CSV table of C-alpha atoms in Angstrom, one decimal:
chain,number,residue,atom,x,y,z
S,1,UNK,CA,173.0,84.0,-14.1
S,2,UNK,CA,169.7,83.4,-12.4
S,3,UNK,CA,169.6,82.7,-9.0
S,4,UNK,CA,166.6,81.0,-7.0
S,5,UNK,CA,165.4,83.3,-4.2
S,6,UNK,CA,164.6,81.6,-0.8
S,7,UNK,CA,161.0,82.5,-1.2
S,8,UNK,CA,160.6,80.8,-4.6
S,9,UNK,CA,162.3,77.6,-3.2
S,10,UNK,CA,160.0,77.6,-0.4
S,11,UNK,CA,156.8,77.7,-2.7
S,12,UNK,CA,158.3,75.0,-4.8
S,13,UNK,CA,159.0,72.9,-1.6
S,14,UNK,CA,155.3,73.6,-0.7
S,15,UNK,CA,154.0,72.1,-3.8
S,16,UNK,CA,156.4,69.1,-3.8
S,17,UNK,CA,155.0,68.1,-0.1
S,18,UNK,CA,151.6,68.5,-1.4
S,19,UNK,CA,152.5,65.7,-4.2
S,20,UNK,CA,154.0,63.6,-1.7
S,21,UNK,CA,151.0,63.8,0.6
S,22,UNK,CA,148.8,62.9,-2.0
S,23,UNK,CA,150.8,59.7,-3.4
S,24,UNK,CA,148.7,57.3,-0.7
S,25,UNK,CA,145.5,58.6,-2.0
S,26,UNK,CA,146.8,58.3,-5.9
S,27,UNK,CA,147.7,54.8,-5.0
S,28,UNK,CA,144.3,53.9,-3.3
S,29,UNK,CA,142.2,55.4,-6.1
S,30,UNK,CA,144.2,54.6,-9.3
S,31,UNK,CA,142.3,52.0,-11.4
S,32,UNK,CA,139.2,52.7,-9.6
S,33,UNK,CA,135.9,53.8,-11.2
S,34,UNK,CA,134.5,57.0,-10.2
S,35,UNK,CA,131.1,58.3,-11.3
S,36,UNK,CA,130.9,62.4,-11.0
S,37,UNK,CA,127.3,63.9,-11.1
S,38,UNK,CA,127.9,67.5,-12.0
S,39,UNK,CA,125.3,70.1,-11.7
S,40,UNK,CA,124.3,73.6,-10.0
S,41,UNK,CA,125.9,76.9,-9.8
S,42,UNK,CA,129.4,75.5,-10.5
S,43,UNK,CA,128.3,74.5,-14.0
S,44,UNK,CA,127.0,78.1,-14.9
S,45,UNK,CA,130.2,79.9,-14.0
S,46,UNK,CA,132.7,79.6,-16.7
S,47,UNK,CA,135.9,79.9,-14.2
S,48,UNK,CA,134.6,77.2,-11.8
S,49,UNK,CA,133.8,75.0,-14.9
S,50,UNK,CA,137.2,75.3,-16.0
S,51,UNK,CA,138.4,74.3,-12.3
S,52,UNK,CA,136.1,71.6,-12.1
S,53,UNK,CA,137.0,70.2,-15.7
S,54,UNK,CA,140.8,70.6,-14.8
S,55,UNK,CA,140.2,68.5,-11.7
S,56,UNK,CA,138.4,65.8,-13.4
S,57,UNK,CA,141.2,65.4,-16.0
S,58,UNK,CA,143.9,65.4,-13.1
S,59,UNK,CA,141.6,62.4,-11.8
S,60,UNK,CA,142.0,60.9,-15.1
S,61,UNK,CA,145.9,61.4,-15.4
S,62,UNK,CA,146.1,59.5,-12.0
S,63,UNK,CA,144.8,56.5,-13.5
S,64,UNK,CA,141.0,56.7,-12.4
S,65,UNK,CA,138.4,55.7,-14.6
S,66,UNK,CA,136.0,58.6,-14.5
S,67,UNK,CA,132.5,58.8,-15.9
S,68,UNK,CA,130.9,62.5,-15.8
S,69,UNK,CA,127.1,62.5,-15.7
S,70,UNK,CA,125.5,65.9,-15.8
S,71,UNK,CA,122.2,67.5,-15.3
S,72,UNK,CA,121.5,71.2,-16.6
S,73,UNK,CA,118.6,72.4,-14.7
S,74,UNK,CA,119.3,76.1,-15.1
S,75,UNK,CA,120.0,75.8,-18.9
S,76,UNK,CA,116.8,74.1,-19.3
S,77,UNK,CA,114.9,76.9,-17.3
S,78,UNK,CA,116.4,79.4,-19.4
S,79,UNK,CA,115.6,77.8,-22.8
S,80,UNK,CA,112.2,77.2,-21.4
S,81,UNK,CA,111.9,81.1,-20.6
S,82,UNK,CA,113.1,82.1,-23.9
S,83,UNK,CA,110.1,79.9,-25.3
S,84,UNK,CA,108.0,81.1,-23.1
S,85,UNK,CA,107.0,77.6,-21.7
S,86,UNK,CA,106.2,76.9,-18.1
S,87,UNK,CA,108.6,75.4,-15.6
S,88,UNK,CA,107.0,73.2,-12.8
S,89,UNK,CA,108.2,70.9,-10.3
S,90,UNK,CA,106.7,68.0,-8.2
S,91,UNK,CA,108.6,66.3,-5.2
S,92,UNK,CA,111.8,67.5,-6.7
S,93,UNK,CA,111.1,66.6,-10.1
S,94,UNK,CA,110.8,68.5,-13.2
S,95,UNK,CA,107.3,68.2,-14.8
S,96,UNK,CA,108.0,67.3,-18.3
S,97,UNK,CA,105.5,67.5,-21.1
S,98,UNK,CA,106.4,66.7,-24.9
S,99,UNK,CA,107.5,70.3,-25.5
S,100,UNK,CA,109.4,70.5,-22.3
S,101,UNK,CA,111.1,67.0,-23.4
S,102,UNK,CA,112.3,68.7,-26.5
S,103,UNK,CA,113.8,71.5,-24.6
S,104,UNK,CA,115.5,69.0,-22.2
S,105,UNK,CA,117.0,67.4,-25.3
S,106,UNK,CA,118.5,70.8,-26.7
S,107,UNK,CA,119.6,71.9,-23.5
S,108,UNK,CA,121.4,68.9,-22.0
S,109,UNK,CA,122.7,67.2,-25.1
S,110,UNK,CA,122.8,70.1,-27.7
S,111,UNK,CA,124.2,72.6,-25.2
S,112,UNK,CA,125.6,71.4,-21.8
S,113,UNK,CA,127.0,68.0,-22.8
S,114,UNK,CA,128.8,69.7,-25.9
S,115,UNK,CA,130.2,72.5,-23.9
S,116,UNK,CA,131.7,70.1,-21.2
S,117,UNK,CA,133.1,68.0,-23.8
S,118,UNK,CA,134.8,71.1,-25.3
S,119,UNK,CA,136.2,72.2,-22.1
S,120,UNK,CA,137.4,69.0,-21.4
S,121,UNK,CA,139.2,68.5,-24.9
S,122,UNK,CA,141.1,71.8,-24.2
S,123,UNK,CA,143.4,69.6,-22.3
S,124,UNK,CA,143.6,67.1,-25.6
S,125,UNK,CA,141.8,64.4,-27.0
S,126,UNK,CA,140.1,63.1,-23.9
S,127,UNK,CA,136.5,63.1,-23.6
S,128,UNK,CA,133.4,61.8,-25.6
S,129,UNK,CA,129.9,63.0,-25.2
S,130,UNK,CA,126.8,60.8,-25.3
S,131,UNK,CA,123.3,61.0,-23.9
S,132,UNK,CA,121.7,57.8,-22.2
S,133,UNK,CA,119.8,57.3,-25.3
S,134,UNK,CA,122.8,56.5,-27.2
S,135,UNK,CA,123.4,52.8,-27.1
S,136,UNK,CA,120.5,52.4,-25.0
S,137,UNK,CA,122.4,53.3,-22.1
S,138,UNK,CA,119.2,54.3,-20.1
S,139,UNK,CA,116.1,52.4,-20.7
S,140,UNK,CA,113.3,54.2,-19.1
S,141,UNK,CA,109.8,54.1,-18.8
S,142,UNK,CA,107.3,56.4,-17.5
S,143,UNK,CA,107.8,57.3,-13.6
S,144,UNK,CA,104.3,59.3,-13.0
S,145,UNK,CA,102.0,60.3,-15.4
S,146,UNK,CA,101.6,63.4,-13.6
S,147,UNK,CA,105.2,64.3,-14.3
S,148,UNK,CA,104.7,63.6,-17.9
S,149,UNK,CA,108.2,62.5,-19.6
S,150,UNK,CA,110.0,61.9,-16.4
S,151,UNK,CA,111.8,58.5,-16.9
S,152,UNK,CA,112.4,55.8,-14.3
S,153,UNK,CA,115.4,53.7,-15.3
S,154,UNK,CA,114.4,50.2,-16.0
S,155,UNK,CA,117.9,49.1,-17.0
S,156,UNK,CA,121.6,50.4,-18.0
S,157,UNK,CA,123.5,49.3,-20.7
S,158,UNK,CA,127.3,49.9,-20.0
S,159,UNK,CA,128.5,48.5,-22.9
S,160,UNK,CA,129.1,52.0,-24.7
S,161,UNK,CA,130.5,53.6,-21.4
S,162,UNK,CA,132.8,50.8,-21.0
S,163,UNK,CA,133.9,50.9,-24.5
S,164,UNK,CA,134.7,54.6,-24.0
S,165,UNK,CA,136.8,54.1,-20.8
S,166,UNK,CA,138.7,51.2,-22.3
S,167,UNK,CA,139.8,53.2,-25.2
S,168,UNK,CA,141.1,55.9,-22.6
S,169,UNK,CA,138.7,58.3,-23.2
S,170,UNK,CA,136.2,60.1,-20.6
S,171,UNK,CA,132.5,59.5,-20.9
S,172,UNK,CA,130.4,62.8,-20.6
S,173,UNK,CA,126.8,61.5,-20.2
S,174,UNK,CA,123.7,63.5,-20.5
S,175,UNK,CA,120.8,62.4,-18.4
S,176,UNK,CA,118.3,61.7,-21.0
S,177,UNK,CA,117.0,58.2,-21.5
S,178,UNK,CA,115.0,56.3,-24.1
S,179,UNK,CA,112.0,54.0,-24.2
S,180,UNK,CA,109.7,52.5,-26.5
S,181,UNK,CA,107.6,55.5,-26.9
S,182,UNK,CA,110.5,58.0,-27.4
S,183,UNK,CA,112.7,60.2,-25.1
S,184,UNK,CA,112.8,60.6,-20.8
S,185,UNK,CA,114.0,63.3,-18.8
S,186,UNK,CA,116.0,61.5,-16.2
S,187,UNK,CA,117.0,63.2,-12.9
S,188,UNK,CA,120.7,63.5,-13.2
S,189,UNK,CA,121.3,62.3,-9.6
S,190,UNK,CA,119.5,59.1,-10.2
S,191,UNK,CA,121.5,58.6,-13.5
S,192,UNK,CA,124.6,58.9,-11.7
S,193,UNK,CA,123.6,56.6,-9.3
S,194,UNK,CA,122.1,53.8,-11.8
S,195,UNK,CA,125.5,54.1,-13.9
S,196,UNK,CA,127.7,53.8,-10.9
S,197,UNK,CA,125.6,50.6,-9.9
S,198,UNK,CA,125.9,49.1,-13.4
S,199,UNK,CA,129.7,49.7,-13.8
S,200,UNK,CA,130.3,48.4,-9.9
S,201,UNK,CA,131.8,51.8,-9.3
S,202,UNK,CA,133.9,52.4,-6.0
S,203,UNK,CA,132.7,56.0,-5.9
S,204,UNK,CA,130.0,58.6,-6.7
S,205,UNK,CA,130.7,62.3,-6.3
S,206,UNK,CA,127.6,64.7,-6.5
S,207,UNK,CA,129.1,68.0,-7.2
S,208,UNK,CA,126.6,70.6,-6.4
S,209,UNK,CA,125.9,74.1,-5.1
S,210,UNK,CA,125.5,73.3,-1.4
S,211,UNK,CA,128.4,72.1,0.9
S,212,UNK,CA,126.8,68.5,2.0
S,213,UNK,CA,124.1,67.5,4.0
S,214,UNK,CA,123.2,69.6,7.1
S,215,UNK,CA,121.6,68.6,10.4
S,216,UNK,CA,120.0,72.0,10.5
S,217,UNK,CA,119.7,74.1,7.3
S,218,UNK,CA,119.8,77.2,9.5
S,219,UNK,CA,123.2,76.4,11.4
S,220,UNK,CA,126.2,76.2,9.2
S,221,UNK,CA,128.2,74.4,11.8
S,222,UNK,CA,125.8,71.4,11.6
S,223,UNK,CA,127.3,70.3,8.2
S,224,UNK,CA,127.6,66.2,8.6
S,225,UNK,CA,130.9,64.8,7.9
S,226,UNK,CA,130.0,61.2,7.5
S,227,UNK,CA,126.8,59.2,7.5
S,228,UNK,CA,126.4,55.6,7.5
S,229,UNK,CA,124.1,53.7,5.1
S,230,UNK,CA,122.0,52.7,8.2
S,231,UNK,CA,121.7,56.5,9.1
S,232,UNK,CA,120.8,57.4,5.5
S,233,UNK,CA,117.9,55.0,5.4
S,234,UNK,CA,116.8,56.2,8.7
S,235,UNK,CA,117.0,60.0,7.4
S,236,UNK,CA,115.1,59.1,4.1
S,237,UNK,CA,112.1,57.4,5.8
S,238,UNK,CA,111.9,60.3,8.5
S,239,UNK,CA,109.9,62.7,6.2
S,240,UNK,CA,111.9,65.6,7.2
S,241,UNK,CA,113.9,66.1,3.9
S,242,UNK,CA,113.1,69.1,1.5
S,243,UNK,CA,111.6,68.1,-1.6
S,244,UNK,CA,114.5,68.9,-3.9
S,245,UNK,CA,117.0,66.7,-1.6
S,246,UNK,CA,114.7,63.6,-1.7
S,247,UNK,CA,115.6,62.4,-5.5
S,248,UNK,CA,119.4,62.6,-4.4
S,249,UNK,CA,118.8,60.8,-1.0
S,250,UNK,CA,117.0,58.1,-2.7
S,251,UNK,CA,119.8,57.6,-5.3
S,252,UNK,CA,122.4,57.8,-2.6
S,253,UNK,CA,120.8,55.1,-0.5
S,254,UNK,CA,120.1,52.8,-3.7
S,255,UNK,CA,123.8,53.0,-4.5
S,256,UNK,CA,124.9,52.1,-1.2
S,257,UNK,CA,122.6,49.1,-1.0
S,258,UNK,CA,124.0,48.1,-4.5
S,259,UNK,CA,127.6,47.9,-2.9
S,260,UNK,CA,129.0,51.4,-3.9
S,261,UNK,CA,131.8,51.9,-1.4
S,262,UNK,CA,131.0,55.4,-0.6
S,263,UNK,CA,129.2,58.6,-1.9
S,264,UNK,CA,129.9,62.2,-1.4
S,265,UNK,CA,128.2,65.5,-1.9
S,266,UNK,CA,130.3,68.4,-2.3
S,267,UNK,CA,130.2,71.9,-3.1
S,268,UNK,CA,131.4,72.5,-6.8
S,269,UNK,CA,131.6,76.3,-6.3
S,270,UNK,CA,134.6,75.7,-3.6
S,271,UNK,CA,137.9,75.7,-5.6
S,272,UNK,CA,139.1,72.3,-6.3
S,273,UNK,CA,136.7,70.5,-3.6
S,274,UNK,CA,137.1,67.4,-5.6
S,275,UNK,CA,140.8,67.2,-5.3
S,276,UNK,CA,140.6,67.9,-1.6
S,277,UNK,CA,138.0,65.2,-1.0
S,278,UNK,CA,139.8,62.3,-2.9
S,279,UNK,CA,143.3,63.2,-2.2
S,280,UNK,CA,143.5,64.6,1.5
S,281,UNK,CA,142.1,64.1,4.9
S,282,UNK,CA,140.3,67.2,4.6
S,283,UNK,CA,136.3,67.0,5.2
S,284,UNK,CA,134.9,69.4,2.6
S,285,UNK,CA,131.4,67.8,1.9
S,286,UNK,CA,129.5,64.9,3.4
S,287,UNK,CA,130.8,61.4,2.9
S,288,UNK,CA,128.0,58.4,2.9
S,289,UNK,CA,129.7,55.1,3.7
S,290,UNK,CA,128.6,51.5,4.2
S,291,UNK,CA,129.2,51.4,7.9
S,292,UNK,CA,131.1,52.7,10.7
S,293,UNK,CA,134.8,53.0,9.9
């Protein structure tokens, strides 16, 4: 006869208490649309990727309508290096000539997107991969001649994404758009914001490889827990942001202006940061909100 040791019962009780604690948060978020932008180091490490994918599947099982939008800068850089093509950035955006655009398509659509879909579908038939060019989801035009085929999103057609969600699947969207003259490279932060706005999403989560927004990058204790829309506008207009942060902050402000309730920056390399942020009171990143709560 098998007997339960006291230590085993204590562990089981802790698990049950965690589930009970999460119930109000599950009730609050069930049925809402959440857009998750995934990129950075958390995407490069296979074990971290599996943790993130598991967390996303759990959100879906808890009744959230999850849209995953991804970049893949490191995969693009790696393939550019293999092909001995240059890597260049301007104001945080990748300079994308025609050859680089082909590499972006190969890396994002052909590799990263399908890898994420494969990982998600290990849990069952749950994910469908698309690019912003599919169904004209992202209609784009050239943002700046000096950037080449970097696209500015003119419109978002949500029909395909909503059809996938309504059928019970999770859309996995590569940040590539299309225009009258071909394909465009869309910044993934911008793509996630545009999708969230078009879907009237409640929340955007940027999963990246930093803990959030710091008041002082040299001081690890200066992590900002909460910032209002007005404060975010002020910061964006201050001219103090690093170039790589400018597109992200601009997309955050635009999302808040359009009515998205909250936007969060989380470190995707921190185990289960997504679940901690959504289902507990723990502040593990930076949350941008409409106003003082």
